Rosetta silent file (secondary structure, phi, psi, omega in degrees, C-alpha in Angstrom):
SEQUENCE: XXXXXXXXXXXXXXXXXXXXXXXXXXXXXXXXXXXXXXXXXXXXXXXXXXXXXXXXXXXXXXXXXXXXXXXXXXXXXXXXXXXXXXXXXXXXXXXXXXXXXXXXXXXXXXXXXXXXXXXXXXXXXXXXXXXXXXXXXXXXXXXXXXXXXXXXXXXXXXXXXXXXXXXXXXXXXXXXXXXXXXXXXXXXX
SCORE:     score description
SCORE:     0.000 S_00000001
   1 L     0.000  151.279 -136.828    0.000    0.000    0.000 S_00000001
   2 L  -114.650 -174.616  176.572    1.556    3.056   -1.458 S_00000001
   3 H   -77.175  -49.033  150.046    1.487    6.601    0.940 S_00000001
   4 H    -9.171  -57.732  164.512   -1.043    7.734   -1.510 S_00000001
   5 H   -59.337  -41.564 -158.938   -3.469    4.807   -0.660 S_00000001
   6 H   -90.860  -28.996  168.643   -3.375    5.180    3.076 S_00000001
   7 H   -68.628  -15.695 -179.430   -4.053    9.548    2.767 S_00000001
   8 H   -65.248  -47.744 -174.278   -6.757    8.256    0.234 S_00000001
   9 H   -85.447  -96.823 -178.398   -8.466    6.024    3.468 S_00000001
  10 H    22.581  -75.493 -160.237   -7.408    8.325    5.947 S_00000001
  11 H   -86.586   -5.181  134.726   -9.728   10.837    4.330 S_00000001
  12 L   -15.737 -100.630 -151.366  -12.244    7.841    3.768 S_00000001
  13 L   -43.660  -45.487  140.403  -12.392    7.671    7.416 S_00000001
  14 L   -36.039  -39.857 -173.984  -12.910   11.265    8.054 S_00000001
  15 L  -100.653  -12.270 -179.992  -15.336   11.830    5.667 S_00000001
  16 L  -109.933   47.538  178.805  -17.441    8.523    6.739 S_00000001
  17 L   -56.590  175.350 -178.527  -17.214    8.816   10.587 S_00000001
  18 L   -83.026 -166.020 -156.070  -19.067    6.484   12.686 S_00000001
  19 L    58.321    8.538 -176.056  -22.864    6.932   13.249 S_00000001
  20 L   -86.999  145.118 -178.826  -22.875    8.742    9.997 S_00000001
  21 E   -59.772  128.811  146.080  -26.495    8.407    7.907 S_00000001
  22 E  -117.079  163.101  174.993  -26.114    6.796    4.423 S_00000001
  23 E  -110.362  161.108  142.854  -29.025    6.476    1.696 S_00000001
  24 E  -100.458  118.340  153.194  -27.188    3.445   -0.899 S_00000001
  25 L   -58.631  -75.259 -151.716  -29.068    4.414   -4.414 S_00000001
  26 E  -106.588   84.609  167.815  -27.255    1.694   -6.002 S_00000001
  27 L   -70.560  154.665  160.464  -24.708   -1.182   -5.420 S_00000001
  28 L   -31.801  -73.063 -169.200  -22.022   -2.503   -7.237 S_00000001
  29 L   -63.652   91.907 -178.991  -23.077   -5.926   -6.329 S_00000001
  30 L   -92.567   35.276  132.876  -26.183   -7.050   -8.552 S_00000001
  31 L   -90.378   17.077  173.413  -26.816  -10.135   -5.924 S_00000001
  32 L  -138.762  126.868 -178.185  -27.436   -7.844   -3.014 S_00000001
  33 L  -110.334   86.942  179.495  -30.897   -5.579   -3.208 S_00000001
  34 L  -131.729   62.639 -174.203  -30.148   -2.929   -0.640 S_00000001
  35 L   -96.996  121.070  149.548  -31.373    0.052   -3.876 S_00000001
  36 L    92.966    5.465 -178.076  -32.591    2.732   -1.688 S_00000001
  37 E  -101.061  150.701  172.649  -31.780    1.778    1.961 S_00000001
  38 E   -92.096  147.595 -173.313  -30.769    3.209    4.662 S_00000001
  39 E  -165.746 -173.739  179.483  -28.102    2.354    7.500 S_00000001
  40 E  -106.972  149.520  150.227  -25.036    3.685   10.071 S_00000001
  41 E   -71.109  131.126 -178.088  -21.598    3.574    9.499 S_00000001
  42 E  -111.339  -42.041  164.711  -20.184    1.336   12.158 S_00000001
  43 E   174.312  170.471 -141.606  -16.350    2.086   10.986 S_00000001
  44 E  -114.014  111.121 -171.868  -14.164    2.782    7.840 S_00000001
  45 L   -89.909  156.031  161.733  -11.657   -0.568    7.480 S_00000001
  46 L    -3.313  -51.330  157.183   -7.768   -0.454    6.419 S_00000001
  47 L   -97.775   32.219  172.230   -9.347   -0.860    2.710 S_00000001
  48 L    99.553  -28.281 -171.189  -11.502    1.958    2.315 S_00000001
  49 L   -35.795  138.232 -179.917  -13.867   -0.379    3.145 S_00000001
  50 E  -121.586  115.965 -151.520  -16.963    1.432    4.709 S_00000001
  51 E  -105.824  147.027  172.967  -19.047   -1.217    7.098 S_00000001
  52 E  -121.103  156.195  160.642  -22.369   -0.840    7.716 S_00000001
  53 L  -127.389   99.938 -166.600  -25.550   -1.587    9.500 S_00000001
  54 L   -46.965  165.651  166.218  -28.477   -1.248    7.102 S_00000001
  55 L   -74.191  -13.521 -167.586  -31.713   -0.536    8.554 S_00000001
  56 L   -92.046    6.208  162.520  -32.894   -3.890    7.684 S_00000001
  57 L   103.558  -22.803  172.760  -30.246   -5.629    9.728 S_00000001
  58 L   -45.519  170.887 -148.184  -27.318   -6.522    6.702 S_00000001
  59 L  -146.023   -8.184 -159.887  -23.960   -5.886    7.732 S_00000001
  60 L   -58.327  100.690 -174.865  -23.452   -5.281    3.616 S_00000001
  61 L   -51.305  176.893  155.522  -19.804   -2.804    3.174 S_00000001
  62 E  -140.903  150.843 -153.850  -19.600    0.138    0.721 S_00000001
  63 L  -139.052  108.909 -163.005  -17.176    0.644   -1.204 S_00000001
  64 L   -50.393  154.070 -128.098  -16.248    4.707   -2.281 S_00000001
  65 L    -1.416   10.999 -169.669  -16.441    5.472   -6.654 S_00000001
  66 L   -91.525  -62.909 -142.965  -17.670    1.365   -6.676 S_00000001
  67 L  -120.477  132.188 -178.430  -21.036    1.849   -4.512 S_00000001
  68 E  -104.706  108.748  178.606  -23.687    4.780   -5.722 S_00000001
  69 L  -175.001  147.367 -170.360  -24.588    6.496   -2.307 S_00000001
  70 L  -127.684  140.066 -157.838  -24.723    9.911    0.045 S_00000001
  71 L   -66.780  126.551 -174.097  -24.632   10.807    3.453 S_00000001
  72 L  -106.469  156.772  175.602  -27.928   11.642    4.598 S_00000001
  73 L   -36.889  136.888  163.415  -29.318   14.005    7.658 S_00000001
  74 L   -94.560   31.066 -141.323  -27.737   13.493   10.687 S_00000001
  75 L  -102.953  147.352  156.066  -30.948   15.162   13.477 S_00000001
  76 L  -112.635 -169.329  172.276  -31.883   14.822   16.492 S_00000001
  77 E  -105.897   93.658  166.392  -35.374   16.018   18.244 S_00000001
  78 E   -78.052  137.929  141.109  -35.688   19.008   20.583 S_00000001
  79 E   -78.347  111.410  170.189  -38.629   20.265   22.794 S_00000001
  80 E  -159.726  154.353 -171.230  -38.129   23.517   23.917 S_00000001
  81 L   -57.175  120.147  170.764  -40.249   26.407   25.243 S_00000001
  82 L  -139.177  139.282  130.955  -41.037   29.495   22.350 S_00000001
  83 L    67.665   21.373  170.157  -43.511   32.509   22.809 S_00000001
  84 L    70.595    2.363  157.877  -44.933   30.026   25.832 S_00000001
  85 L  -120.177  143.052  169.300  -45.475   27.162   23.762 S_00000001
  86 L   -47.678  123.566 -154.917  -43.684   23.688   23.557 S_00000001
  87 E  -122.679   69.985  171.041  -41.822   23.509   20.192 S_00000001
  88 E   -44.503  119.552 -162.522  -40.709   20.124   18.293 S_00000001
  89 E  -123.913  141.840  144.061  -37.702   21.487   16.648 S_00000001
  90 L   -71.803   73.632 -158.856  -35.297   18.814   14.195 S_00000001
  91 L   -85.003  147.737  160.198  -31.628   20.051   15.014 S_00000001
  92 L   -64.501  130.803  174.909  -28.478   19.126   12.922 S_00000001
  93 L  -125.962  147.955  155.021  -26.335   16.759   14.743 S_00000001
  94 L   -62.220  168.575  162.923  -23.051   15.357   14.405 S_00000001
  95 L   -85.583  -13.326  138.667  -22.583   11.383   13.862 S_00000001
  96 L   -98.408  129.202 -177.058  -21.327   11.002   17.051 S_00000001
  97 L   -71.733  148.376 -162.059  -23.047   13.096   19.631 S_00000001
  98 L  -144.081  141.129  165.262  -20.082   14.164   22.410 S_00000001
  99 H   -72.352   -1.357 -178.524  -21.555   15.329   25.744 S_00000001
 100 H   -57.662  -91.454 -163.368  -20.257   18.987   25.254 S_00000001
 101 H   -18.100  -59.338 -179.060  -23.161   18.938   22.430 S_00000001
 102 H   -47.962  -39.905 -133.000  -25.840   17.855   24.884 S_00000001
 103 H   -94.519  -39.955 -160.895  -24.737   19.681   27.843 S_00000001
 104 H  -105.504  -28.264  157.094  -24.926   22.830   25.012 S_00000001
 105 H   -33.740  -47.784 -174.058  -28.380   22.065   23.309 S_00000001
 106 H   -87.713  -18.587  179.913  -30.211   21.573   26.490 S_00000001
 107 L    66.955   68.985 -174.590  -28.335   24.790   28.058 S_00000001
 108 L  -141.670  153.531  163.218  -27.250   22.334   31.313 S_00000001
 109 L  -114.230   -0.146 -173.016  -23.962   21.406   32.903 S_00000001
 110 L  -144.448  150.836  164.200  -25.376   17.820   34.589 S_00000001
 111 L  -119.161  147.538  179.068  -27.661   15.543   32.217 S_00000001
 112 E  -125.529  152.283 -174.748  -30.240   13.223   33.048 S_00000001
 113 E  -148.741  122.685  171.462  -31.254   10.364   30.444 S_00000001
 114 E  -121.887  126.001 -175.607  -34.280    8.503   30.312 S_00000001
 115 E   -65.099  145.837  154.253  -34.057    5.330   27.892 S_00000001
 116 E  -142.490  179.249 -166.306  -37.514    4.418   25.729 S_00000001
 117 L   -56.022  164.479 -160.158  -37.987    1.382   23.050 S_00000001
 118 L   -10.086  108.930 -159.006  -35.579    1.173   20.113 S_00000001
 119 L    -8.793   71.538 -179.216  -32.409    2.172   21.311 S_00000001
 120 E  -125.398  157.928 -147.834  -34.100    6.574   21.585 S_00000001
 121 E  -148.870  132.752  158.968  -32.571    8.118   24.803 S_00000001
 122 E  -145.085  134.040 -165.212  -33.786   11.639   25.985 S_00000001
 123 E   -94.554  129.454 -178.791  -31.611   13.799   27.256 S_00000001
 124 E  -126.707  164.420  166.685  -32.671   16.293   29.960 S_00000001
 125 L   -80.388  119.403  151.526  -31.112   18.816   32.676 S_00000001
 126 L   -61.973  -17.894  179.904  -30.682   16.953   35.589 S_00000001
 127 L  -105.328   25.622 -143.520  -30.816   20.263   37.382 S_00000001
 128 L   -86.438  -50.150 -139.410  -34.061   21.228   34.926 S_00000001
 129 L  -108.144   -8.981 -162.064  -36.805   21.779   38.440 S_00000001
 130 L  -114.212  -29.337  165.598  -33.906   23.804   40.047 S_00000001
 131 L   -53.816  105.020 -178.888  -33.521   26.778   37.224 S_00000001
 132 L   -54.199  126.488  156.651  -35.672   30.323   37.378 S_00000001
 133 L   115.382  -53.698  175.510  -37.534   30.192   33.804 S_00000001
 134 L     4.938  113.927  160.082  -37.587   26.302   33.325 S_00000001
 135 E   -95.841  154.305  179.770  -40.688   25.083   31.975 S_00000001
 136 E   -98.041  129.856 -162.390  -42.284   21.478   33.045 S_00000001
 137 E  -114.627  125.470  165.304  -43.023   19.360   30.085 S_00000001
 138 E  -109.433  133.938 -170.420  -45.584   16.204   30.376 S_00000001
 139 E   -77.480   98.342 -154.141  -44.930   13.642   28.456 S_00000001
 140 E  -120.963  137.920  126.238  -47.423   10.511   27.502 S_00000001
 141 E  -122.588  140.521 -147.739  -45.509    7.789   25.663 S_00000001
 142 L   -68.327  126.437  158.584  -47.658    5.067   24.286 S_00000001
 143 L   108.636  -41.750  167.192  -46.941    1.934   26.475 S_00000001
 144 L  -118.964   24.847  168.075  -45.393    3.492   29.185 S_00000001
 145 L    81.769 -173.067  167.619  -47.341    6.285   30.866 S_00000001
 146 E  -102.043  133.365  178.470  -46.520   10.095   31.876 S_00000001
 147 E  -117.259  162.092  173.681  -43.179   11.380   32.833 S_00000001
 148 E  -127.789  113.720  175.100  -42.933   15.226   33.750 S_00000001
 149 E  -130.162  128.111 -179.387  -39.186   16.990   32.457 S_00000001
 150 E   -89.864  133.615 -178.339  -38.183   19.826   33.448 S_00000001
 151 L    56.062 -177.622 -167.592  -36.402   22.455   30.447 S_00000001
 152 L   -52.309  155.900 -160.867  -35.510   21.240   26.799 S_00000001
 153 E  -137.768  130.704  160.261  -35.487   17.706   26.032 S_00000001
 154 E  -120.737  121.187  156.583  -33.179   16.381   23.448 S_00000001
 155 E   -94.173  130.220  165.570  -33.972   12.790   21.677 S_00000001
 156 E  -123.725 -169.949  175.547  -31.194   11.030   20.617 S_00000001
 157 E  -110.458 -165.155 -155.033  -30.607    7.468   19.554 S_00000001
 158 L  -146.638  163.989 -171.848  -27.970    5.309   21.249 S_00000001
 159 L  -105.015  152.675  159.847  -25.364    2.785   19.930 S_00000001
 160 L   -62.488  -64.627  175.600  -25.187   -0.977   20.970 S_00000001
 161 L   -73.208   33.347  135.263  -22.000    0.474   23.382 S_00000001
 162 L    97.954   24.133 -157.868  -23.949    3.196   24.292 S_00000001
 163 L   -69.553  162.157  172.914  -22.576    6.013   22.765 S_00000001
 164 L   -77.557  105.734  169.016  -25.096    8.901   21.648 S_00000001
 165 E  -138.581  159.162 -168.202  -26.206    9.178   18.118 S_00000001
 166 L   -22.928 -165.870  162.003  -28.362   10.879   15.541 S_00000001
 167 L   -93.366  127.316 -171.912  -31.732    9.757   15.182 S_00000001
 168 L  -111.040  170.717 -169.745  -32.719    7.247   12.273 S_00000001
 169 H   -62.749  -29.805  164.562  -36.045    7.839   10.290 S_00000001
 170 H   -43.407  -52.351  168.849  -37.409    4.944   11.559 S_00000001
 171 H   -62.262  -38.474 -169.380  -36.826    6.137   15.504 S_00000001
 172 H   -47.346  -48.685 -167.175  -38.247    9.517   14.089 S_00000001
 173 H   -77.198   -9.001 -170.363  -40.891    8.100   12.816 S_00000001
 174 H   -71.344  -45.069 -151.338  -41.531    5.765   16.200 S_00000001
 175 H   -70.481  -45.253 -176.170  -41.215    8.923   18.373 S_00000001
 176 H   -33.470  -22.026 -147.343  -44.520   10.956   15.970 S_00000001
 177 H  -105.459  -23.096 -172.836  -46.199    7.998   16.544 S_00000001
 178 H  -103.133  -16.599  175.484  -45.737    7.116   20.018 S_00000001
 179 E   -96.536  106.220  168.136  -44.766   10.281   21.765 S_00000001
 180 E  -126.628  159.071 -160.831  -46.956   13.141   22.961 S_00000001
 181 E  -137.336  134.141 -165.875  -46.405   16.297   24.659 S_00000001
 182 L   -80.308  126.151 -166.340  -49.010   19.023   25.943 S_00000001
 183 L   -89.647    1.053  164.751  -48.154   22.018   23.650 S_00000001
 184 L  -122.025  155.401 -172.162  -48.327   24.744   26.899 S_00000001
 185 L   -76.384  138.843  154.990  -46.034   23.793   29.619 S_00000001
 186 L   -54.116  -27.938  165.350  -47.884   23.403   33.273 S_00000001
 187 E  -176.017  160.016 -175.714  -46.041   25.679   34.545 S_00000001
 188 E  -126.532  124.293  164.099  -42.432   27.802   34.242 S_00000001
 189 L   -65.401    0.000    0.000  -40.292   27.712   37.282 S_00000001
């Protein structure tokens, strides 16, 4: 492998970190029907290789000027307080979420995280009930009852090791269907 190859993967690696969105239009490979699917990057191998985890559970690589496909939104979900009402906002995210990001989305310095069904995580100020202006959010999610969170709520999705990442349309579409929120707060702290 020449010097040439390895700054060529290098900037592979860079440009496909992990947790990053892909759409695949098209493979190489006319035995594999993944036209139009979606997945994560799980990590960028030695040979450019780029490994994946489709949404449909394949494990199926990509391979850069080979495989016809583009990096798709990375978002998460916010709730947060506008003009007194509760506000579903879609934010740009990185592909790996770092807690600096949370800690500055949510405007907090301590996080609190309450897990729901397929692997969606929502990140709150643990110190949320203790803040002058805070609003109290209530929450119904289908299956599991009402929680009450105090200041902006971020959903993110979660990793098998448990790292924080975007959202995929599939959790998106789980949280519309399963998640509701009162659109005035009960009260600001």
């Amino acid at each position: 492998m020449t010097i040439h190859d390895m700054e060529r993967i290098q900037l592979i690696k860079e440009k496909y970190p992990t947790g990053t969105r892909i759409l695949n239009k098209r493979l190489i490979d006319p035995f594999q029907n993944l036209d139009n699917m979606k997945g994560t990057v799980k990590n960028v191998d030695d040979m450019g290789g780029i490994h994946m985890v489709w949404d449909n559970g394949s494990t199926l690589a990509l391979y850069e000027h080979e495989d016809d496909f583009i990096i798709i939104d990375n978002s998460g979900i916010l709730l947060d307080l506008e003009n007194g009402h509760i506000r579903h906002k879609q934010i740009d995210l990185p592909p790996k979420v770092e807690l600096e990001k949370c800690y500055e989305v949510t405007d907090c310095r301590c996080i609190d995280l309450v897990s729901l069904d397929n692997s969606i995580d929502i990140i709150v100020d643990d110190e949320g009930l203790l803040k002058t202006g805070n609003f109290v959010s209530t929450i119904k999610i289908i299956g599991h009852g009402t929680i009450q969170l105090a200041g902006k709520l971020l959903f993110l999705g979660s990793d098998s090791e448990g790292n924080f990442i975007p959202l995929t349309t599939e959790q998106i579409e789980w949280i519309s269907k399963n998640v509701r929120y009162e659109k005035y707060p009960k009260y600001t702290i």
